[in-house]
């Protein structure tokens, strides 16, 4: 199967490329024409480093009629690439957030439905076996009724690797745009698609890694509160709060409180695996299934079998609506109703 990766802008792009190039069932091509030619972490330079066949433009890559396309561009550039890939007849896996505005997300979904191709949103934590066990235990009633959820998705500031994360014109926002969506997707699964009635958000920009380069108007820390029709309350810490010296790049946890138990889910528990020499510094590794590999396998299987890929574009839209409500709450200082716009 021919697979094209369009853009290396996102921090996850290199990981996807490395996983795909190892698969004997994949013919991998890539294009990253928006990259600065002087940037050795993107474009032709990265493709050469990874040994990946490179095309000079998105149009050239799509002209080869790939069966599947993975889009890892800057957030606000998702829509045109999705529309181009759909028009070329390719099934699509789009990095999260699906879009930064509701009209863009709706247009992407419509383009893929019109072309009869799948649109999958990149939410790899769904594929964690421990999360599947948590969902099963809640569904079968063994844990009782879910009362509240506290989610945490923290990381080092992604702008340390990709400056565009703090450029609103490309990112659409800061830590709330970047990290809220993973937790809201897991809530979407646990609550069978039930949407919150209201969202309340607070945020600040005190965690900018370099005050000389701090982006005005982009939050680096946020706390979101969601209220659901059933009475459940969920909170999300979506901050870029990890220092560069943190044992792992990022982390994601859920604390679920039911009327019978309290359950902790940790997607990336760091484990001490030894010490580096000569500094004798501790060596930490994330103890988890390779969630990116699991997500890619699910996507490629759906492409091959003709099944609908999940999480789909509608899942991406539902999580985006919560993010947009959070930003509206920041502006008003009040809880914001979550509605289709």
mmCIF file of N, CA and C in Angstrom, residues 8 14 18 21 40-52:
data_model
loop_
_atom_site.group_PDB
_atom_site.id
_atom_site.type_symbol
_atom_site.label_atom_id
_atom_site.label_comp_id
_atom_site.label_asym_id
_atom_site.label_seq_id
_atom_site.Cartn_x
_atom_site.Cartn_y
_atom_site.Cartn_z
ATOM 1 N N UNK A 8 5.975 17.691 7.813
ATOM 2 C CA UNK A 8 6.691 17.199 8.990
ATOM 3 C C UNK A 8 6.599 18.213 10.130
ATOM 4 N N UNK A 14 7.877 12.661 12.866
ATOM 5 C CA UNK A 14 9.052 11.787 12.760
ATOM 6 C C UNK A 14 8.766 10.387 13.291
ATOM 7 N N UNK A 18 9.067 6.925 11.095
ATOM 8 C CA UNK A 18 9.935 5.812 11.479
ATOM 9 C C UNK A 18 9.153 4.512 11.601
ATOM 10 N N UNK A 21 8.153 3.345 7.905
ATOM 11 C CA UNK A 21 9.247 2.893 7.045
ATOM 12 C C UNK A 21 9.682 1.471 7.396
ATOM 13 N N UNK A 40 17.068 21.627 9.557
ATOM 14 C CA UNK A 40 17.526 20.246 9.388
ATOM 15 C C UNK A 40 16.579 19.227 10.003
ATOM 16 N N UNK A 41 15.566 19.690 10.745
ATOM 17 C CA UNK A 41 14.623 18.764 11.378
ATOM 18 C C UNK A 41 13.388 18.526 10.534
ATOM 19 N N UNK A 42 13.330 19.133 9.341
ATOM 20 C CA UNK A 42 12.156 18.990 8.483
ATOM 21 C C UNK A 42 12.576 18.845 7.021
ATOM 22 N N UNK A 43 11.603 18.742 6.153
ATOM 23 C CA UNK A 43 11.836 18.760 4.723
ATOM 24 C C UNK A 43 12.731 17.650 4.199
ATOM 25 N N UNK A 44 13.454 17.970 3.139
ATOM 26 C CA UNK A 44 14.342 17.005 2.496
ATOM 27 C C UNK A 44 15.377 16.463 3.459
ATOM 28 N N UNK A 45 15.863 17.321 4.364
ATOM 29 C CA UNK A 45 16.902 16.892 5.308
ATOM 30 C C UNK A 45 16.415 15.762 6.193
ATOM 31 N N UNK A 46 15.214 15.870 6.742
ATOM 32 C CA UNK A 46 14.685 14.812 7.600
ATOM 33 C C UNK A 46 14.399 13.559 6.788
ATOM 34 N N UNK A 47 13.840 13.734 5.592
ATOM 35 C CA UNK A 47 13.566 12.568 4.745
ATOM 36 C C UNK A 47 14.843 11.808 4.430
ATOM 37 N N UNK A 48 15.915 12.528 4.109
ATOM 38 C CA UNK A 48 17.193 11.879 3.822
ATOM 39 C C UNK A 48 17.736 11.169 5.052
ATOM 40 N N UNK A 49 17.602 11.816 6.200
ATOM 41 C CA UNK A 49 18.094 11.208 7.444
ATOM 42 C C UNK A 49 17.376 9.895 7.741
ATOM 43 N N UNK A 50 16.077 9.853 7.453
ATOM 44 C CA UNK A 50 15.280 8.663 7.740
ATOM 45 C C UNK A 50 15.228 7.682 6.576
ATOM 46 N N UNK A 51 15.793 8.073 5.446
ATOM 47 C CA UNK A 51 15.788 7.188 4.293
ATOM 48 C C UNK A 51 14.416 7.046 3.653
ATOM 49 N N UNK A 52 13.680 8.161 3.560
ATOM 50 C CA UNK A 52 12.311 8.142 3.048
ATOM 51 C C UNK A 52 12.256 8.859 1.701
#
